[in-house]
Coordinates of C-alpha atoms in Angstrom, one line a residue:
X1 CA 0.1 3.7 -16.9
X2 CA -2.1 3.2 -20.1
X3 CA -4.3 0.7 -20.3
X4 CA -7.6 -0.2 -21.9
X5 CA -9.6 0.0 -18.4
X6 CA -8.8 1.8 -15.8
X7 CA -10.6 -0.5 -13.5
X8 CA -11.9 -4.6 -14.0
X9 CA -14.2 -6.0 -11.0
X10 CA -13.5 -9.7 -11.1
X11 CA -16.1 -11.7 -8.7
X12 CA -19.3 -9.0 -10.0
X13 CA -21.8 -11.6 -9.7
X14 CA -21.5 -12.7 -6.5
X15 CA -22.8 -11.1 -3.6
X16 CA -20.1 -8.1 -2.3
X17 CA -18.9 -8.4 -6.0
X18 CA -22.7 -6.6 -7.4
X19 CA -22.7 -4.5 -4.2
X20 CA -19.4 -3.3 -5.3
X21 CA -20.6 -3.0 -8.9
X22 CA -23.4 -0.7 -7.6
X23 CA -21.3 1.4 -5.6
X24 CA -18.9 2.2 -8.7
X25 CA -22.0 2.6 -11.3
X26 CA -23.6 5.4 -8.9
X27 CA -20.6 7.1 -7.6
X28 CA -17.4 7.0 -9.8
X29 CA -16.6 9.6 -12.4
X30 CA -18.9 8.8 -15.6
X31 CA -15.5 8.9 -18.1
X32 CA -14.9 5.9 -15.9
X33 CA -13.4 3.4 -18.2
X34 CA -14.0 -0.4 -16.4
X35 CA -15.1 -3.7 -17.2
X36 CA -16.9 -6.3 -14.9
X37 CA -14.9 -9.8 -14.9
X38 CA -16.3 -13.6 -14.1
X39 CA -17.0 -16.7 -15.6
X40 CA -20.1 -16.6 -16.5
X41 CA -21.6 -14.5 -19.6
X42 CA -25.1 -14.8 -18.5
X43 CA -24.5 -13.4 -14.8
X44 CA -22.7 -10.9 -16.3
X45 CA -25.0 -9.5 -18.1
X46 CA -27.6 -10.0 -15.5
X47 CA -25.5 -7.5 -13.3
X48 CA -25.6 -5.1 -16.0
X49 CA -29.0 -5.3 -16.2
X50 CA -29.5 -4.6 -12.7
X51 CA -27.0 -1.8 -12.9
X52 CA -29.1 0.1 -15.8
X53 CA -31.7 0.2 -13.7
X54 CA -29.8 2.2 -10.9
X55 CA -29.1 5.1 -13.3
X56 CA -29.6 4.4 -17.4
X57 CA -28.1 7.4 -18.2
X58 CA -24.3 6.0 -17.4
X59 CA -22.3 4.2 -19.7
X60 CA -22.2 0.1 -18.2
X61 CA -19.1 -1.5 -18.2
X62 CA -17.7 -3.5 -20.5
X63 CA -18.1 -7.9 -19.6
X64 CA -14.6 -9.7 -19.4
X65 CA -14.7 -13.7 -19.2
X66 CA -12.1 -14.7 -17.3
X67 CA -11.8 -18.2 -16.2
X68 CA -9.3 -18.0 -13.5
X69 CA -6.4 -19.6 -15.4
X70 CA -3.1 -18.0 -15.5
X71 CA -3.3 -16.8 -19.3
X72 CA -6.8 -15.5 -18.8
X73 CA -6.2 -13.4 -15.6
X74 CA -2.8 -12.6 -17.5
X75 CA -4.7 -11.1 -20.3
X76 CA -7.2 -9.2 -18.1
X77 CA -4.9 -7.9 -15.4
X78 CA -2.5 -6.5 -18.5
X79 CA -5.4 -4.2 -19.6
X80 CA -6.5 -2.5 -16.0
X81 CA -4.7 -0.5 -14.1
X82 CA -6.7 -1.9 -11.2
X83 CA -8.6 -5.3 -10.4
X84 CA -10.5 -5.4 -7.1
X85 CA -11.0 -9.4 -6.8
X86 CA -14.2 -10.4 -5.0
X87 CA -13.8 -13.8 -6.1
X88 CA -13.7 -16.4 -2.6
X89 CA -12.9 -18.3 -0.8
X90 CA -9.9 -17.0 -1.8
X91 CA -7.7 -20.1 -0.7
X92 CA -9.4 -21.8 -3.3
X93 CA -9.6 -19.4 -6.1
X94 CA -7.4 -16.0 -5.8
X95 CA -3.7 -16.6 -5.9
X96 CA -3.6 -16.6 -9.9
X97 CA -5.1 -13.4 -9.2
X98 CA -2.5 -12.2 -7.5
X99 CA 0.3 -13.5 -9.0
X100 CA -1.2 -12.2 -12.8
X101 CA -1.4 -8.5 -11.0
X102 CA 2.0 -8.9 -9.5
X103 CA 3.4 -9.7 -12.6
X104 CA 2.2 -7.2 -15.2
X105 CA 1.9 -4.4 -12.8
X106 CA -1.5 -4.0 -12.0
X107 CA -2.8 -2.3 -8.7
X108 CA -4.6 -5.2 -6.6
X109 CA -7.2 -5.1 -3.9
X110 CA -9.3 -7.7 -2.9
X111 CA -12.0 -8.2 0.3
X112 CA -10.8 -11.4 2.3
X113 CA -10.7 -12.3 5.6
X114 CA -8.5 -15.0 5.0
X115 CA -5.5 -14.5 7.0
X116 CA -3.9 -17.3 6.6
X117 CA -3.9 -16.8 2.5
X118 CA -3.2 -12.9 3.3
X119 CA 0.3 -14.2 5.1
X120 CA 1.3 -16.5 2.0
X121 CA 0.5 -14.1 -0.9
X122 CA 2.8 -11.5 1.1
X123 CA 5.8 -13.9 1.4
X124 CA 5.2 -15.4 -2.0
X125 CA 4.3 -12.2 -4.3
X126 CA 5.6 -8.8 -2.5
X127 CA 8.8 -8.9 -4.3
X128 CA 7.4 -9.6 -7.5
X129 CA 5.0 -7.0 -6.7
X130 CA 7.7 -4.1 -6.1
X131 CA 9.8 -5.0 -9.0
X132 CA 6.8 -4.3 -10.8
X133 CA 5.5 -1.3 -9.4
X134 CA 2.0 -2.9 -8.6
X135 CA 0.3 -1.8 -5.5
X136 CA -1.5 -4.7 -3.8
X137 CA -3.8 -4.5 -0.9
X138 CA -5.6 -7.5 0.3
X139 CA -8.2 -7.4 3.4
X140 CA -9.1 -4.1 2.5
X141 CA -12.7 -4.9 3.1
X142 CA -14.6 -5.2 7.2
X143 CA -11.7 -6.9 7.4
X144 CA -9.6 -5.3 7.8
X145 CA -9.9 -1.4 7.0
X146 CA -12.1 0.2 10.1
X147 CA -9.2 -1.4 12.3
X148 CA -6.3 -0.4 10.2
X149 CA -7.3 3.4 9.3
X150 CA -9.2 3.7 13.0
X151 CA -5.1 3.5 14.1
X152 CA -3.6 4.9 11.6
X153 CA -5.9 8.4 12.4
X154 CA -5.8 7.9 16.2
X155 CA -1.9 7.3 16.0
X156 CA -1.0 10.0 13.4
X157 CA -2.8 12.1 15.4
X158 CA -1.1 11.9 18.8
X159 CA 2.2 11.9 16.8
X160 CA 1.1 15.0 15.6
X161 CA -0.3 16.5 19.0
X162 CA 2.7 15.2 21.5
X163 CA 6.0 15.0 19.5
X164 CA 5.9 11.4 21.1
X165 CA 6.1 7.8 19.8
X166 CA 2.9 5.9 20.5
X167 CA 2.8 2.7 22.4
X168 CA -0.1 1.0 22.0
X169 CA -3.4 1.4 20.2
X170 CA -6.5 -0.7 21.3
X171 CA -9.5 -0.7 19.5
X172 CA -12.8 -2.2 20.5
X173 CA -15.8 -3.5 18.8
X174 CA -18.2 -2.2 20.2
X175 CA -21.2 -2.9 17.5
X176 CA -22.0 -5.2 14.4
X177 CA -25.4 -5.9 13.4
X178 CA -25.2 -7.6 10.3
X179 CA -25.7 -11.0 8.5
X180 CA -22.5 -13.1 6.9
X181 CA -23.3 -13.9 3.9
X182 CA -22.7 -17.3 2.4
X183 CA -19.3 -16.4 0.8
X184 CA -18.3 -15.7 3.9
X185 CA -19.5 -18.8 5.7
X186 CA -17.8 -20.9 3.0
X187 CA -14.7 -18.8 3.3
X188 CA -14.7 -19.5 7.0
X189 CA -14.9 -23.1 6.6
X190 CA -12.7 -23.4 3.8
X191 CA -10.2 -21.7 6.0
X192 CA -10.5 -24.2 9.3
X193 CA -10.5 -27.1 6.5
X194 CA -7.1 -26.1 4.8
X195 CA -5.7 -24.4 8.2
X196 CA -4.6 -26.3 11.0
X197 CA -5.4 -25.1 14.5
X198 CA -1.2 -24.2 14.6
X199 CA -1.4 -22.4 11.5
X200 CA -4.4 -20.2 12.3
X201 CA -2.4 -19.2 15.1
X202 CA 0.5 -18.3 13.6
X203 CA -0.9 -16.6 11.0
X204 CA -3.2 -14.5 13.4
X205 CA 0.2 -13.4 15.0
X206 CA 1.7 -9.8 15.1
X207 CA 4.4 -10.5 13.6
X208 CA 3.3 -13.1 11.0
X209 CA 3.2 -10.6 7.6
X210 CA 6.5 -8.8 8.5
X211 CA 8.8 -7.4 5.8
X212 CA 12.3 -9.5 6.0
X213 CA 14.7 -7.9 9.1
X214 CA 12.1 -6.3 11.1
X215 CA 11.0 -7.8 14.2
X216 CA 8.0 -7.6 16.7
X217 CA 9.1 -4.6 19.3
X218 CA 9.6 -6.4 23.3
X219 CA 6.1 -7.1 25.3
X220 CA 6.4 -4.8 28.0
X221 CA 5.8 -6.4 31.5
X222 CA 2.7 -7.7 31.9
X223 CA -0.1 -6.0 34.8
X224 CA -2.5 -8.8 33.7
X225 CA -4.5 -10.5 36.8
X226 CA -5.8 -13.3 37.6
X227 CA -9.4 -12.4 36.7
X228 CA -7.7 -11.6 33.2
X229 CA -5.8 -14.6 32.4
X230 CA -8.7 -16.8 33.6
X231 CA -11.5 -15.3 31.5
X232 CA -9.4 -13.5 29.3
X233 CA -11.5 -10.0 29.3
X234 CA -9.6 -6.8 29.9
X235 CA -10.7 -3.6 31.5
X236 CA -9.0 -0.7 29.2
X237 CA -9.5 3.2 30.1
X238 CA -12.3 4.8 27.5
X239 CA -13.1 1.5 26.3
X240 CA -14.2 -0.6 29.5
X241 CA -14.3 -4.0 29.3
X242 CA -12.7 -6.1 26.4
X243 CA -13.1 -9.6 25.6
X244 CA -10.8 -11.8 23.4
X245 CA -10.1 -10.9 20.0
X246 CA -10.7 -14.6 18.5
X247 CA -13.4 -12.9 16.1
X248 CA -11.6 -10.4 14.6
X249 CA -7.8 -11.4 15.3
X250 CA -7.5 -11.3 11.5
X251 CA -6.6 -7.6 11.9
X252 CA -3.8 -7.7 14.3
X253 CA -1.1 -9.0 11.1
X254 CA -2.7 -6.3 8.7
X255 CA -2.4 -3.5 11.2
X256 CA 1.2 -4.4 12.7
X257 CA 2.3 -4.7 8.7
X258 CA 1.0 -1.3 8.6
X259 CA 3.5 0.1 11.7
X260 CA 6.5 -2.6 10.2
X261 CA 6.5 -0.9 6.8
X262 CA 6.2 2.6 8.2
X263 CA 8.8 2.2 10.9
X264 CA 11.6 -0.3 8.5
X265 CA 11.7 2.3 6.0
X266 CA 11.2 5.1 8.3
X267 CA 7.6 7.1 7.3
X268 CA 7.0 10.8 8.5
X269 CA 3.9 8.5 9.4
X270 CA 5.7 6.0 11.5
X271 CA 3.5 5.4 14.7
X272 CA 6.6 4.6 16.9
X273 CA 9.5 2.0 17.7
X274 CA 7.5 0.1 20.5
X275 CA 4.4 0.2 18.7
X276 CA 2.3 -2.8 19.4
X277 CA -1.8 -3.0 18.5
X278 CA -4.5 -5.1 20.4
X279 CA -8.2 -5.6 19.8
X280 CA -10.9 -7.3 21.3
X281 CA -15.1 -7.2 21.2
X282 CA -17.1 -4.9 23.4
X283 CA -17.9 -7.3 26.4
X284 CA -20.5 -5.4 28.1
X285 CA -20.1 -7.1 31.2
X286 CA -17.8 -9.6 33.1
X287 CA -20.6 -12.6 32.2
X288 CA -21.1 -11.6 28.9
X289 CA -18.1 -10.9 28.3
X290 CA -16.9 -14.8 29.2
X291 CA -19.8 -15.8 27.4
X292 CA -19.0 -14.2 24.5
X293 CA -15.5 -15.6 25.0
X294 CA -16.3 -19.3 25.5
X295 CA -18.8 -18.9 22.7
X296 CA -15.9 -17.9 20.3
X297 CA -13.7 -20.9 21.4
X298 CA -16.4 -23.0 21.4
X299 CA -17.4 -22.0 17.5
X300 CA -14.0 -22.3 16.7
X301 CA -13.5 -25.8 17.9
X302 CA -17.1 -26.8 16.1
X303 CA -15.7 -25.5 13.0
X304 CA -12.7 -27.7 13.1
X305 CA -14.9 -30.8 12.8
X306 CA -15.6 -32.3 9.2
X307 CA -19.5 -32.8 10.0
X308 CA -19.7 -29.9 11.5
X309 CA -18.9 -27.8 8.4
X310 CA -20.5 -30.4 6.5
X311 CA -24.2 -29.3 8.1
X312 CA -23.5 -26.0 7.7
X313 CA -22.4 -26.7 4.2
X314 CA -25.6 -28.7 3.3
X315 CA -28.3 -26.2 5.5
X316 CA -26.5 -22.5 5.6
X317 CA -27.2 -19.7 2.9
X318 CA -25.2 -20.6 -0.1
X319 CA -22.2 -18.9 -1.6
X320 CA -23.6 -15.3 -3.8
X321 CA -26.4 -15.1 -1.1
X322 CA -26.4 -12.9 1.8
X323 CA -28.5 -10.6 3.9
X324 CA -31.5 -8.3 2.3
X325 CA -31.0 -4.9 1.0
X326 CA -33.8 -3.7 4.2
X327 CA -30.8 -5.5 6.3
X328 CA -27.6 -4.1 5.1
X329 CA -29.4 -0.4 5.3
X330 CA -30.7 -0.7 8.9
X331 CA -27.4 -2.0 9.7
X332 CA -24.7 -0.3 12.2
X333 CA -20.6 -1.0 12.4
X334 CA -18.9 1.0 15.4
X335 CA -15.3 0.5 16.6
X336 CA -13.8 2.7 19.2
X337 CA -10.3 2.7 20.0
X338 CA -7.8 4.4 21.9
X339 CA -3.7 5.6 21.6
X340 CA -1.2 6.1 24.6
X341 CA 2.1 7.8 24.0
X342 CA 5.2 5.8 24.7
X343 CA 6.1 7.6 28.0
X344 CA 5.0 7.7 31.2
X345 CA 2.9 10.7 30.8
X346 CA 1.3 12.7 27.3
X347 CA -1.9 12.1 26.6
X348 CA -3.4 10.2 24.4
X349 CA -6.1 10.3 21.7
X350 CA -9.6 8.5 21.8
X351 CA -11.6 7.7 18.7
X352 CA -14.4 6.1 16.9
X353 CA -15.1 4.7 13.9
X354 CA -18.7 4.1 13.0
X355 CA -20.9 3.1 9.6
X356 CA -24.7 3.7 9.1
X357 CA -25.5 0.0 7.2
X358 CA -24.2 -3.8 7.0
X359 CA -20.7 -5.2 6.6
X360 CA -21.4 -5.5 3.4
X361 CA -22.4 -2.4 1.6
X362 CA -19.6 -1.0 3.9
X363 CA -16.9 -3.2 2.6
X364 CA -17.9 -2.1 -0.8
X365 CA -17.3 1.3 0.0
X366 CA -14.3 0.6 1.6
X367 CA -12.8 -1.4 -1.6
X368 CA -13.9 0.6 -4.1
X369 CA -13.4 4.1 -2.9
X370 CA -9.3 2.6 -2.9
X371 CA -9.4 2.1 -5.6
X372 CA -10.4 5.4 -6.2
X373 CA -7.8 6.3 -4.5
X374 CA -5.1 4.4 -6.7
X375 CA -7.0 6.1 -9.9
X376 CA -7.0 9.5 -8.8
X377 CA -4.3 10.4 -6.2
X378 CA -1.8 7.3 -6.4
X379 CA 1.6 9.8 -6.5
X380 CA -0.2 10.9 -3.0
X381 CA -0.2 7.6 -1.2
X382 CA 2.6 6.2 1.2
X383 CA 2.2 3.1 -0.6
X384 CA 3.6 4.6 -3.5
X385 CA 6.5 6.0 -1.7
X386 CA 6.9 2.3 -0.6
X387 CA 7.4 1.3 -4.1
X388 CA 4.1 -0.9 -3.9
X389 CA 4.3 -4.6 -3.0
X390 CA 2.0 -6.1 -0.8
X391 CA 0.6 -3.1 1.6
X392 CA -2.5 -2.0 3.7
X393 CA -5.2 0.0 3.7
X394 CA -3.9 2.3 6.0
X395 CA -1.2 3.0 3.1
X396 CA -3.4 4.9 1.3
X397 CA -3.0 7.7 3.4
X398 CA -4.7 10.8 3.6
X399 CA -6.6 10.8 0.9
X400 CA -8.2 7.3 1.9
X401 CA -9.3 8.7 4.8
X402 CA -11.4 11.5 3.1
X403 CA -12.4 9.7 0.9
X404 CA -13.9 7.5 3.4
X405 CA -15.8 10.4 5.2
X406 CA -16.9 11.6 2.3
X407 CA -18.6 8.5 1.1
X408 CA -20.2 8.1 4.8
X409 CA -17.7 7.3 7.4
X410 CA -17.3 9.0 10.6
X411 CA -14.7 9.1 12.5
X412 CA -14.3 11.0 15.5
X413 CA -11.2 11.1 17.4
X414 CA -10.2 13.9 20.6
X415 CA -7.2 14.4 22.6
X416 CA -7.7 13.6 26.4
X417 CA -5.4 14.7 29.2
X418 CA -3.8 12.5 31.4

């Protein structure tokens, strides 16, 4: 694919979007051909300013004005060969994103959390997308890359080790000491404004961004008690005690995508026919753990209410704000997780994955190193073996991974007898 950029950042002047920015500047190849996308000139240049004063000596990208109409984004898209779209809420703003890249064949990635708007640009644009050839991740941000490669390593792995299928992986939260940033708060709301309570759910569900045919593998019997389905926490081996995974349920579609496209089209990397993935938040303790769970019902209800977002609206940090620099560096993100075989005896593989900094500067690592990935080792990736159309992170394979761990990642896994 020739085109006149190899990579266009649309969204560089708001808060992830100049993180992002930063990241590429100081750590992408200097013959780097890319151009920073938005609405505004002035901004523009003001993050090109900020960026010469990270390293002068590189080259700045080129400014783009797009103004998020289909013959704009049309025009851009057709000259990249990837667009990472920082541009939320994404409800609001992004599907003529996505439908420009779709069409003219341009690899997509984009950071929301949106799952809702993750499940309708899947059933709207992944045929488009194949036909196409475009590779398009979305949620390839926090949200929802540590969950999706944490499984994909932890159940490649016990593939690998045991010759057996893998049952379940469950993956815990077990630290996240960061700030949202007012995109994110507005994205939030946006979402419980456009969403009803019914739809949230659904989209939050395994199955909800399965291809066409496949279908969500039988629960086996349940072993929960009554001290689980009254408080909803859960006591899993090498994890301990798991609450409810209201605050980051928006990775359960994203990673059970991941095992439907592997499994339907039958991957070397297929994780198993009875695959299912659950996740919850470090509980710490049966009372904080039902705090923590009546909090997260509690904030979801509030956020249903018009005045309620209203408040926040009017008082909150504004959308391209977020947390201090000082913040995002003293910062930690750690998820542990754990994979069973599907038998009644095998092993099974424990892991971790954990970042040194905020949400933030991680999710620009996380965006920006695939599309690194894309650029230099596409022909490499399952995705591309897929045909592209709407994937995951974990799609990127292999060389995702690394590239992850090279840019300050670590994850840890180990095989553990029964």
């Amino acid at each position: 694919m020739s085109r006149q950029y190899d990579l266009v950042l649309l969204g560089a002047t708001g808060f992830t979007g100049k993180l992002t920015a930063e990241y590429i500047h100081t750590h992408f190849p200097s013959s780097l051909k890319w151009a920073i996308a938005g609405r505004s000139e002035s901004k523009l240049k003001a993050v090109n300013k900020d960026l010469e004063a990270l390293d002068e000596t590189r080259k700045l990208p080129d400014i783009e004005i797009a103004l998020l109409g289909k013959d704009e984004l049309i025009n851009v898209s057709n000259r990249a060969r990837v667009l990472i779209n920082t541009v939320g809420p994404y409800h609001k703003f992004s599907t003529p994103v996505v439908e420009a890249c779709a069409e003219t064949g341009t690899h997509y990635l984009d950071v929301t959390g949106e799952a809702p708007w993750t499940g309708d640009m899947v059933a709207s644009y992944h045929e488009t997308a194949q036909r196409s050839g475009a590779i398009m991740i979305p949620q390839c941000g926090i949200e929802s890359t540590p969950a999706d490669i944490l499984t994909y390593v932890l159940a490649c792995s016990l593939r690998k080790r045991t010759q057996k299928a893998v049952r379940e992986v469950m993956i815990s939260l077990t630290r996240m000491s960061s700030t949202p940033s007012g995109g994110t708060i507005a994205s939030a709301m946006g979402v419980f404004k456009n969403y009803s309570a019914a739809g949230l759910q659904k989209a939050s569900a395994p199955q909800a961004q399965f291809p066409a045919g496949v279908e969500l593998p039988p629960s086996p019997p349940s072993a929960a008690g009554l001290l689980r389905r009254l408080t909803g926490l859960r006591v899993v081996p090498d994890l301990g005690l798991v609450s409810l995974p209201m605050l980051n349920a928006v990775d359960i579609p994203i990673v059970q995508r991941t095992w439907a496209l592997l499994e339907h089209t039958q991957q070397a990397e297929a994780y198993g026919p009875n695959f299912r993935f659950s996740n919850g938040i470090n509980a710490g303790g049966y009372v904080g753990g039902l705090v923590k769970n009546v909090n997260a019902v509690v904030g979801r209800l509030l956020l249903s209410l018009p005045p309620i977002r209203w408040l926040i609206k009017r008082f909150l940090v504004q959308p391209g704000n977020g947390p201090s620099k000082e913040v995002e560096a003293n910062g930690k993100i750690e998820m542990k997780g754990v994979a069973v075989v599907d038998a009644d005896s095998g092993g099974r593989y424990v892991g971790a994955f954990r970042w040194r900094g905020g949400m933030y500067a991680l999710t620009a690592v996380t965006v920006a190193e695939a599309a690194a990935t894309l650029l230099y080792a596409e022909d490499g990736t399952i995705a591309k073996r897929l045909g592209g159309g709407m994937c995951t992170p974990a799609t990127l394979s292999d060389g995702y991974v690394q590239r992850l761990q090279d840019a300050g990642v670590k994850l840890d896994v180990s095989y553990q007898e029964d």
